[in-house]
XYZ file of C-alpha atoms in Angstrom:
667
model
C -2.935 -10.757 30.545
C -0.850 -13.326 28.630
C 1.809 -15.347 30.447
C 4.882 -17.162 29.233
C 4.433 -20.904 28.764
C 7.527 -22.948 29.389
C 6.347 -26.434 28.358
C 7.914 -27.742 25.120
C 5.796 -27.829 21.988
C 4.629 -31.340 21.122
C 5.244 -31.723 17.416
C 4.062 -35.289 17.088
C 0.402 -36.004 16.429
C -1.444 -35.582 19.711
C -4.836 -36.948 20.694
C -7.090 -34.774 22.804
C -9.444 -36.150 25.406
C -12.330 -36.225 22.975
C -10.346 -38.146 20.395
C -9.575 -35.199 18.083
C -6.158 -35.093 16.519
C -3.811 -32.135 16.401
C -1.969 -31.491 13.154
C 1.779 -31.901 12.886
C 3.637 -28.598 12.832
C 7.016 -28.506 11.029
C 10.094 -26.912 12.581
C 10.685 -23.294 11.620
C 13.522 -24.152 9.227
C 11.265 -26.622 7.390
C 8.664 -23.896 6.852
C 11.078 -22.000 4.581
C 11.758 -23.875 1.324
C 13.595 -23.016 -1.868
C 10.450 -23.502 -3.965
C 8.605 -21.073 -1.712
C 11.307 -18.437 -2.098
C 11.282 -18.861 -5.896
C 7.497 -18.406 -5.978
C 7.874 -15.416 -3.639
C 10.362 -13.766 -5.996
C 8.084 -14.305 -9.013
C 4.979 -13.004 -7.261
C 6.976 -10.189 -5.663
C 8.080 -9.061 -9.118
C 4.515 -9.146 -10.455
C 3.090 -7.313 -7.461
C 5.873 -4.705 -7.560
C 4.899 -3.941 -11.164
C 1.228 -3.656 -10.193
C 2.088 -1.410 -7.243
C 4.318 0.833 -9.380
C 1.563 1.128 -11.980
C -1.022 2.232 -9.430
C 1.394 4.379 -7.449
C 2.561 6.260 -10.545
C -0.952 6.734 -11.935
C -3.209 7.218 -8.901
C -0.761 7.712 -6.037
C -2.067 4.669 -4.171
C -1.619 0.925 -4.198
C -3.891 -2.093 -3.703
C -3.807 -4.485 -0.754
C -2.779 -7.731 -2.398
C -2.382 -9.932 0.691
C -5.267 -12.137 -0.375
C -3.891 -12.434 -3.898
C -0.443 -13.302 -2.521
C -1.837 -16.115 -0.392
C -4.078 -17.455 -3.151
C -1.514 -17.249 -5.975
C 1.191 -18.706 -3.735
C -1.070 -21.671 -3.066
C -1.897 -22.025 -6.767
C 1.721 -21.965 -7.992
C 3.144 -24.361 -5.403
C 0.211 -26.764 -5.657
C 0.508 -26.771 -9.460
C 4.263 -27.371 -9.276
C 4.044 -30.196 -6.726
C 1.169 -31.794 -8.644
C 3.180 -31.659 -11.878
C 6.256 -33.235 -10.262
C 4.128 -35.935 -8.619
C 2.693 -36.937 -11.997
C 6.257 -37.289 -13.303
C 7.023 -39.702 -10.491
C 9.061 -37.390 -8.268
C 8.601 -37.447 -4.523
C 7.757 -33.998 -3.178
C 7.349 -32.726 0.360
C 3.817 -31.690 1.337
C 2.774 -28.073 0.943
C 1.772 -26.851 4.408
C -0.098 -23.770 5.529
C 3.064 -22.674 7.318
C 4.960 -22.625 3.992
C 2.021 -20.782 2.410
C 2.224 -18.203 5.208
C 5.958 -17.761 4.636
C 5.343 -17.160 0.908
C 2.617 -14.617 1.602
C 4.807 -12.819 4.148
C 7.761 -12.739 1.775
C 5.676 -11.397 -1.119
C 4.039 -8.652 0.953
C 7.418 -7.548 2.339
C 8.789 -7.422 -1.206
C 6.048 -5.448 -2.943
C 5.558 -3.185 0.077
C 8.883 -1.553 -0.790
C 7.513 -0.596 -4.204
C 5.296 1.846 -2.285
C 7.248 2.605 0.902
C 10.446 2.928 -1.126
C 9.181 6.253 -2.438
C 9.130 5.393 -6.154
C 5.966 7.414 -6.586
C 6.522 9.919 -3.785
C 9.649 11.190 -2.047
C 12.292 9.647 -4.376
C 10.609 10.904 -7.542
C 10.075 14.268 -5.842
C 13.850 14.695 -6.032
C 14.106 14.316 -9.806
C 14.483 16.997 -12.475
C 11.018 16.508 -13.979
C 9.299 17.282 -10.688
C 11.646 20.240 -10.187
C 10.681 21.639 -13.598
C 7.000 20.897 -13.008
C 6.904 23.020 -9.866
C 8.766 25.806 -11.662
C 12.386 26.859 -11.851
C 11.453 30.349 -10.606
C 9.495 29.044 -7.623
C 11.107 30.300 -4.380
C 12.700 27.426 -2.487
C 12.724 25.116 -5.519
C 16.484 25.029 -6.117
C 18.330 23.226 -8.893
C 20.802 21.975 -6.262
C 18.010 19.878 -4.735
C 17.830 17.489 -7.692
C 18.793 13.817 -7.635
C 17.626 11.769 -10.614
C 16.849 8.069 -10.131
C 19.725 5.635 -10.603
C 19.672 1.915 -9.930
C 22.804 1.957 -7.769
C 21.931 4.573 -5.171
C 18.258 3.502 -4.973
C 19.191 -0.096 -4.131
C 21.840 1.079 -1.656
C 19.399 3.444 0.053
C 16.704 0.768 0.408
C 19.164 -1.743 1.858
C 20.313 0.847 4.380
C 16.866 1.966 5.638
C 14.458 -0.946 5.106
C 15.522 -3.412 7.813
C 15.579 -1.280 10.948
C 11.821 -1.343 11.433
C 11.899 -5.140 11.694
C 14.395 -5.065 14.573
C 12.669 -2.173 16.356
C 9.465 -4.068 17.251
C 10.468 -7.759 17.082
C 10.825 -8.032 20.895
C 7.274 -6.689 21.345
C 5.465 -9.523 19.555
C 4.237 -11.194 22.782
C 2.990 -7.879 24.185
C 1.133 -6.994 20.996
C -0.312 -10.364 19.970
C -0.780 -12.311 23.232
C -0.937 -9.775 26.057
C -2.955 -7.024 24.372
C -4.555 -9.417 21.872
C -4.605 -6.802 19.124
C -6.741 -7.881 16.184
C -4.578 -6.749 13.212
C -7.601 -7.223 10.908
C -5.634 -7.677 7.657
C -3.346 -10.245 9.268
C -6.317 -12.092 10.724
C -8.133 -12.118 7.371
C -5.030 -13.460 5.617
C -4.664 -16.212 8.217
C -8.326 -17.156 7.762
C -7.785 -17.466 4.010
C -4.648 -19.607 4.370
C -6.283 -21.885 6.951
C -9.252 -22.398 4.624
C -6.970 -23.164 1.657
C -5.338 -26.004 3.586
C -8.530 -27.346 5.118
C -9.439 -30.538 3.253
C -13.130 -29.909 3.813
C -12.814 -26.696 1.779
C -10.829 -28.150 -1.125
C -13.721 -27.804 -3.570
C -14.191 -24.104 -2.765
C -10.443 -23.473 -3.076
C -10.408 -25.084 -6.505
C -13.277 -22.875 -7.656
C -11.584 -19.742 -6.299
C -8.326 -20.531 -8.078
C -10.191 -21.274 -11.330
C -12.116 -17.998 -10.970
C -8.878 -16.061 -10.440
C -7.297 -17.691 -13.497
C -10.298 -16.957 -15.714
C -10.432 -13.271 -14.847
C -6.653 -12.950 -15.034
C -6.843 -14.277 -18.600
C -9.728 -11.947 -19.488
C -7.860 -8.949 -18.079
C -4.629 -9.875 -19.873
C -6.347 -10.372 -23.245
C -8.358 -7.161 -22.870
C -5.256 -5.148 -21.967
C -3.475 -6.525 -25.022
C -6.494 -5.683 -27.204
C -6.600 -2.106 -25.855
C -2.930 -1.611 -26.745
C -3.590 -1.989 -30.481
C -5.829 1.120 -30.427
C -3.725 3.319 -28.144
C -1.615 4.859 -30.947
C 1.225 7.328 -30.376
C 0.783 9.931 -27.653
C -1.734 10.042 -24.838
C -5.022 10.988 -26.499
C -5.781 7.686 -28.228
C -7.499 4.458 -27.308
C -9.964 3.187 -24.749
C -8.057 5.069 -22.037
C -9.549 8.246 -23.520
C -13.056 7.021 -24.328
C -15.620 9.840 -23.786
C -18.158 7.554 -22.154
C -20.419 10.371 -20.906
C -19.819 12.841 -23.726
C -17.022 15.197 -24.711
C -17.960 17.942 -22.256
C -17.681 15.665 -19.217
C -14.613 14.044 -20.784
C -12.818 17.399 -20.688
C -13.500 17.485 -16.935
C -12.061 13.938 -16.609
C -15.440 12.201 -16.191
C -15.166 9.044 -18.281
C -14.734 5.292 -17.953
C -11.318 4.200 -19.246
C -11.985 0.419 -19.244
C -9.179 -0.333 -16.782
C -9.457 -3.843 -15.274
C -7.046 -2.797 -12.513
C -9.229 -0.055 -11.062
C -12.427 -2.050 -11.483
C -10.668 -4.811 -9.520
C -9.542 -2.367 -6.848
C -13.141 -1.163 -6.631
C -14.195 -4.732 -5.865
C -11.678 -4.893 -2.997
C -12.143 -1.448 -1.443
C -15.080 -0.778 0.895
C -18.124 0.824 -0.721
C -17.650 4.019 1.299
C -14.119 4.500 -0.058
C -15.261 4.165 -3.682
C -18.215 6.475 -3.085
C -15.909 8.987 -1.378
C -13.654 9.013 -4.425
C -16.583 9.744 -6.714
C -17.981 12.374 -4.359
C -14.587 14.089 -4.246
C -14.447 14.068 -8.051
C -17.946 15.585 -8.326
C -17.195 18.330 -5.784
C -13.831 19.271 -7.312
C -13.985 18.549 -11.049
C -17.727 19.022 -11.294
C -18.084 22.292 -9.367
C -15.016 23.700 -7.601
C -12.449 23.771 -10.419
C -14.930 25.160 -12.988
C -15.897 27.840 -10.430
C -12.270 28.844 -9.814
C -11.539 28.729 -13.554
C -14.323 31.240 -14.075
C -12.268 33.731 -12.020
C -9.174 33.510 -14.197
C -7.600 36.931 -14.542
C -8.799 37.879 -11.051
C -7.739 35.041 -8.753
C -4.763 34.040 -10.905
C -3.183 35.216 -14.201
C -4.495 33.926 -17.509
C -2.397 32.167 -20.138
C -0.511 29.922 -17.676
C 0.492 26.312 -18.307
C -1.809 23.663 -16.854
C 0.900 22.693 -14.341
C 1.907 26.217 -13.274
C 1.717 26.700 -9.507
C 0.638 30.304 -9.994
C -2.651 29.086 -11.520
C -5.399 26.487 -11.098
C -2.836 23.736 -10.523
C -1.930 25.260 -7.157
C -5.524 24.959 -5.972
C -5.626 21.302 -7.017
C -2.395 20.423 -5.203
C -2.839 22.441 -2.021
C -6.511 21.696 -1.410
C -5.733 17.988 -1.851
C -2.829 18.413 0.552
C -5.072 20.131 3.113
C -7.535 17.229 3.095
C -4.742 14.637 3.342
C -3.028 16.419 6.237
C -6.307 17.025 8.071
C -7.335 13.370 7.745
C -3.876 12.082 8.653
C -3.457 14.400 11.656
C -6.881 13.507 13.041
C -6.232 9.755 12.802
C -2.768 10.139 14.303
C -4.135 12.032 17.321
C -6.997 9.559 17.589
C -4.667 6.560 17.685
C -2.395 8.217 20.259
C -5.465 8.887 22.435
C -6.667 5.285 22.018
C -3.236 3.977 22.996
C -3.056 6.270 26.035
C -6.560 5.265 27.112
C -5.734 1.585 26.695
C -2.594 1.956 28.793
C -4.702 3.521 31.550
C -7.322 0.788 31.203
C -4.647 -1.879 31.460
C -3.488 -0.444 34.747
C -7.061 -0.567 36.092
C -7.925 -3.929 34.468
C -10.716 -2.333 32.416
C -9.494 -2.980 28.927
C -12.017 -2.250 26.197
C -9.819 -2.998 23.218
C -11.374 -4.691 20.158
C -9.675 -7.942 21.082
C -10.423 -11.296 19.527
C -12.778 -13.223 21.778
C -12.236 -16.933 22.028
C -15.556 -18.373 20.906
C -14.557 -22.001 21.416
C -14.188 -22.591 25.167
C -14.338 -26.386 24.862
C -11.453 -28.600 25.912
C -10.343 -28.939 22.276
C -10.589 -25.201 21.646
C -8.587 -24.336 24.761
C -5.899 -26.864 23.882
C -5.653 -25.459 20.359
C -5.172 -22.002 21.842
C -2.573 -23.380 24.242
C -0.770 -24.947 21.304
C -0.768 -21.654 19.364
C 0.608 -19.841 22.408
C 3.253 -22.531 22.925
C 4.434 -22.390 19.336
C 4.400 -18.598 19.223
C 6.625 -18.389 22.303
C 8.851 -21.373 21.464
C 11.057 -19.933 18.713
C 12.066 -16.742 20.447
C 13.806 -13.795 18.848
C 16.209 -12.735 21.626
C 15.915 -9.151 22.771
C 19.687 -8.755 22.709
C 19.718 -9.847 19.063
C 17.014 -7.365 18.052
C 18.620 -4.515 20.021
C 22.149 -5.150 18.753
C 20.822 -5.555 15.195
C 19.013 -2.230 15.411
C 22.067 -0.428 16.827
C 24.384 -1.912 14.184
C 22.044 -1.074 11.293
C 21.420 2.411 12.676
C 25.175 3.012 12.844
C 25.600 1.868 9.236
C 22.698 4.057 8.093
C 23.980 7.077 10.014
C 27.300 6.790 8.205
C 25.877 5.898 4.768
C 22.811 8.106 4.242
C 24.772 11.408 4.332
C 26.966 9.999 1.557
C 23.903 9.362 -0.627
C 22.162 12.614 0.426
C 24.804 15.106 1.642
C 22.305 17.757 2.897
C 20.954 15.248 5.456
C 23.652 15.424 8.119
C 24.631 12.420 10.216
C 23.344 13.870 13.490
C 19.877 14.356 11.979
C 19.864 10.724 10.869
C 20.987 9.645 14.340
C 18.206 11.626 16.034
C 15.689 10.065 13.632
C 16.803 6.579 14.626
C 16.678 7.427 18.325
C 13.006 8.441 18.195
C 11.987 5.930 15.481
C 11.346 2.918 17.798
C 8.723 4.912 19.720
C 7.001 5.903 16.468
C 7.233 2.303 15.224
C 5.491 1.134 18.381
C 2.751 3.767 17.973
C 2.157 2.840 14.330
C 2.196 -0.921 15.032
C -0.153 -0.528 17.972
C -2.467 1.728 15.986
C -2.499 -0.686 13.050
C -3.474 -3.498 15.408
C -6.388 -1.436 16.699
C -7.686 0.156 13.502
C -5.886 -1.532 10.558
C -4.671 1.952 9.526
C -0.993 2.183 8.568
C -0.108 5.872 9.017
C 3.506 5.604 7.898
C 2.982 8.351 5.307
C 1.755 10.684 8.062
C 4.840 10.056 10.183
C 6.929 10.583 7.049
C 5.310 13.960 6.343
C 5.866 15.060 9.936
C 9.542 14.155 9.656
C 9.678 15.952 6.309
C 8.338 19.207 7.771
C 10.629 19.105 10.806
C 13.820 18.417 8.835
C 12.960 21.022 6.176
C 12.548 23.714 8.820
C 15.740 22.668 10.637
C 17.988 22.529 7.564
C 16.594 25.621 5.866
C 16.933 26.753 2.271
C 20.444 25.382 1.788
C 19.612 21.753 0.968
C 16.442 21.587 3.041
C 14.293 20.096 0.272
C 16.665 17.191 -0.408
C 17.287 16.551 3.292
C 13.558 16.634 4.072
C 12.625 14.175 1.309
C 15.384 11.766 2.357
C 14.342 12.003 6.021
C 10.764 11.289 4.990
C 11.982 8.057 3.386
C 13.901 7.077 6.509
C 10.874 7.541 8.749
C 8.364 5.899 6.388
C 10.530 2.811 5.930
C 10.959 2.213 9.652
C 7.379 2.662 10.834
C 5.823 0.851 7.864
C 7.984 -2.291 7.996
C 7.440 -2.455 11.755
C 3.643 -2.597 11.421
C 3.907 -5.056 8.509
C 5.994 -7.401 10.671
C 3.470 -7.295 13.494
C 0.664 -8.064 11.021
C 2.674 -11.099 9.918
C 3.232 -12.209 13.515
C -0.542 -12.192 13.939
C -0.970 -14.226 10.747
C 1.713 -16.666 11.863
C 0.109 -17.048 15.277
C -3.216 -18.084 13.730
C -1.664 -20.452 11.134
C 0.680 -22.142 13.662
C 3.709 -20.687 11.904
C 6.909 -20.046 13.813
C 7.764 -16.478 14.808
C 11.304 -17.161 13.598
C 10.096 -18.218 10.155
C 7.961 -15.051 9.994
C 10.921 -12.867 10.942
C 13.293 -14.594 8.513
C 10.760 -14.474 5.655
C 10.284 -10.746 6.328
C 14.058 -10.283 6.123
C 14.275 -12.289 2.894
C 11.253 -10.534 1.369
C 12.649 -7.137 2.296
C 16.007 -8.043 0.730
C 14.174 -9.144 -2.423
C 12.220 -5.892 -2.460
C 15.402 -3.820 -2.136
C 16.466 -5.234 -5.519
C 13.190 -6.062 -7.296
C 11.374 -2.793 -6.511
C 14.098 -0.540 -8.029
C 14.549 -2.839 -11.048
C 10.838 -2.970 -11.841
C 10.614 0.794 -11.345
C 13.526 1.220 -13.740
C 11.441 -0.626 -16.326
C 8.800 2.115 -16.061
C 11.410 4.887 -15.915
C 13.128 3.636 -19.073
C 10.014 2.834 -21.088
C 7.782 5.778 -20.160
C 8.110 9.455 -19.243
C 7.455 9.025 -15.538
C 6.414 12.322 -13.973
C 5.240 13.914 -17.226
C 1.795 15.436 -16.745
C 0.940 14.590 -20.358
C 1.589 10.861 -19.941
C -0.147 8.025 -18.118
C 2.454 7.837 -15.309
C 2.184 11.294 -13.783
C 3.550 10.330 -10.332
C 1.000 12.737 -8.798
C 2.079 12.386 -5.176
C 5.698 13.345 -5.974
C 4.648 16.945 -6.642
C 2.849 17.107 -3.308
C 5.887 15.799 -1.407
C 8.266 18.312 -2.996
C 5.810 21.145 -2.379
C 5.509 20.068 1.258
C 9.292 20.266 1.616
C 9.337 23.730 0.028
C 6.520 24.867 2.329
C 8.550 23.710 5.313
C 11.256 26.161 4.222
C 9.534 29.057 2.471
C 6.029 29.197 3.908
C 2.918 30.043 1.863
C 4.100 33.112 -0.017
C 3.287 33.205 -3.707
C 0.078 31.159 -3.634
C -2.811 32.359 -5.839
C -5.632 34.489 -4.455
C -7.868 32.779 -1.837
C -5.827 29.552 -2.058
C -4.613 29.658 1.554
C -8.041 30.423 3.098
C -9.526 27.571 1.065
C -6.765 25.280 2.370
C -7.642 26.226 5.959
C -11.291 25.554 5.235
C -10.708 22.113 3.738
C -8.254 21.194 6.515
C -10.890 22.005 9.148
C -13.546 20.230 7.057
C -11.437 17.040 7.096
C -11.196 17.234 10.897
C -14.944 17.801 11.266
C -15.876 14.961 8.890
C -13.640 12.537 10.790
C -15.069 13.710 14.104
C -18.609 13.155 12.816
C -17.686 9.608 11.778
C -16.593 8.881 15.349
C -19.429 10.546 17.300
C -22.448 9.567 15.195
C -24.152 6.145 15.401
C -22.897 3.481 13.021
C -26.141 3.615 11.056
C -25.190 7.179 10.107
C -21.371 7.122 10.213
C -21.171 4.320 7.633
C -22.441 6.827 5.047
C -20.023 9.655 5.947
C -17.279 9.980 3.289
C -13.534 9.489 3.841
C -11.593 12.767 3.360
C -8.365 11.007 2.357
C -10.135 9.240 -0.519
C -11.848 12.464 -1.607
C -8.457 14.214 -1.717
C -7.108 11.783 -4.323
C -9.912 12.702 -6.724
C -9.362 16.422 -6.108
C -5.912 16.134 -7.636
C -6.016 13.179 -10.031
C -9.385 13.590 -11.704
C -12.612 11.620 -11.934
C -11.671 8.841 -14.365
C -10.205 6.361 -11.887
C -12.982 7.157 -9.388
C -15.496 6.211 -12.103
C -13.631 2.934 -12.705
C -13.621 2.056 -9.014
C -17.267 3.050 -8.656
C -18.086 0.592 -11.456
C -16.346 -2.049 -9.340
C -18.378 -1.138 -6.267
C -21.641 -1.214 -8.275
C -20.781 -4.703 -9.564
C -20.054 -5.888 -6.018
C -23.193 -4.220 -4.614
C -25.457 -5.911 -7.177
C -23.610 -9.208 -6.730
C -24.128 -9.049 -2.941
C -27.847 -8.408 -3.433
C -28.244 -11.319 -5.861
C -26.048 -13.873 -4.064
C -24.145 -12.601 -1.027
C -22.474 -15.949 -0.286
C -20.920 -16.169 -3.744
C -19.848 -12.531 -3.557
C -18.032 -13.186 -0.279
C -16.391 -16.325 -1.674
C -15.282 -15.086 -5.082
C -15.050 -11.273 -5.093
C -11.445 -11.331 -3.874
C -10.455 -13.864 -6.530
C -12.149 -11.866 -9.306
C -10.484 -8.640 -8.160
C -7.043 -10.257 -7.884
C -7.409 -11.725 -11.375
C -8.393 -8.387 -12.922
C -5.517 -6.570 -11.210
C -2.875 -9.207 -11.960
C -3.890 -9.652 -15.614
C -3.327 -5.988 -16.489
C -0.217 -6.016 -14.322
C 1.255 -8.874 -16.364
C 0.540 -6.999 -19.608
C 2.557 -4.056 -18.283
C 5.757 -6.108 -18.762
C 5.464 -6.757 -22.548
C 3.971 -3.283 -23.001
C 7.055 -1.715 -21.414
C 9.416 -3.734 -23.593
C 7.452 -2.782 -26.716
C 7.866 0.851 -25.717
C 11.597 0.417 -25.049
C 12.115 -1.057 -28.525
C 10.015 1.742 -30.090
C 7.286 -0.622 -31.320
C 4.183 1.578 -31.430
C 0.522 0.527 -31.520
C -0.760 0.420 -35.120
C -4.061 2.286 -34.555
C -4.975 5.578 -32.872
C -8.622 5.621 -31.853
C -9.721 9.099 -30.766
C -12.884 11.183 -30.600
C -13.784 14.728 -31.655
C -16.982 16.726 -32.201
C -18.704 15.787 -35.474
C -18.521 19.334 -36.845
C -14.741 19.760 -36.351
C -12.120 18.906 -38.946
């Protein structure tokens, strides 16, 4: 059990008994610099664009923590090196400043996903309303709120900070007492420590060069693809029938997207294989089988997005898998937490804690120093509590103005129970690295929809979903950053302040970068590249909370029950079977994405996993060293091209060539 350490932190260089020197650690205010905040804003903007692109196309987003740390290092090092050559004196770039930049960037681009720009906010707009059907029971025209810069920024400022204050006092309990691993935070800290280790300078230089090379390749390739993409959505490499026209019609093709190949390099092999397996099951067998029963199971002659036809099966079977997977993991984490609490009381903790390998005098003193520094710059409990109460009061008064159907007392109840949910999500993330904010959001959505009823229930439910997601997600992100800061000797105060600054940046940058997509493209159109697929699911969930399952096509509900139970069984098998077997059991959540979206992005990501698999077999050490840099470069390069591409679209400058494919015998 961790204990408070009252001795002051020694900031001057200290010699240990064996002669080793301890590094100088700057004060928390010196860890936050103007240059770091400028770099954070630039990278936050880029990563927001990348996140919007993936969220609006595939309904997911990449983990760019490694890219944030690496690019932050690259930009600041390049800037300081340039100024030094000009004769200017610059302050050294420390790993603490690098950690602050990474924290700020992650907080900023996290709002591009948690802010609901591809889910609950877009679910409120007119396009999603029309897509579900104006004659659909429960889908009322009164429950429409189209995106506007003003109210989106106001809403994010109101809801995005409470999660930070809800768990800030628990940092010692989570990080020192329970020694939760927070795997992503630990991995980020390992990267940053290696970047600032002089003995690894050569490797760092090669990683940065590798990232730059693949960023350039991705940017040039994305620009080249644009020239052949023509007018409309059937032209270019994005519609290349790689495996033939028949499979192309069932969405099986490789669309030459550097982004998804890069994401495939980052994601575990089992996730990429699960995506492809889901695509084969659904688009290869299930949807063709259901389509063969047109006229019996559902009427013929319907639009491709009509919820009385095949589209309903795609949406609701995907939803069943997502809910089954999410519910299982939520119950699992609650059980793990309860068991750990019991173990703590009997001193039999079996948590996956980080074991201290180095028990030498130097290693113990380094740990003592980390503990000292982590506890030195305290965030007072009274400050966190009063901040939470004040922000909750502001939100309770403001949110009903933005969303009138969500009454103030419902907002107040949400904020009363939110700290407990924030703790559960933060604790669960520390144990498993799973952030289940979307699951908590869906639970809140269902509850509010049923409480409010048909008169405004859809709008109230979607807004409540955003409230809950924002709180629990930012809380777990902050605790991840506390873990990173602990391992990089960064002050807890600097972590908290950089989270606040990054969140404030995200409240402005995320809506503005989304507005770029909204203005340049038809976001939500099922005939365009930015379909916002998850938005339909969120609105349908809200309607289900009010109306129930009436009106679904034949056999749709029994199939939903079957796939829901299948998701529970698959997850249970992963937990009860030996690791040699469980590592090959697919992930239901990943399979669900392919059920709805199609096979094309699963093919792209599978290409990425094949490249990584072969690379690991040829030279595993190089794959470990450079795969993250290659993936970040591929993702960022196409993300950068999105900016000029959007402006070209805004100014009605169309690609000069339309490359498309048809059978040789057709005219």
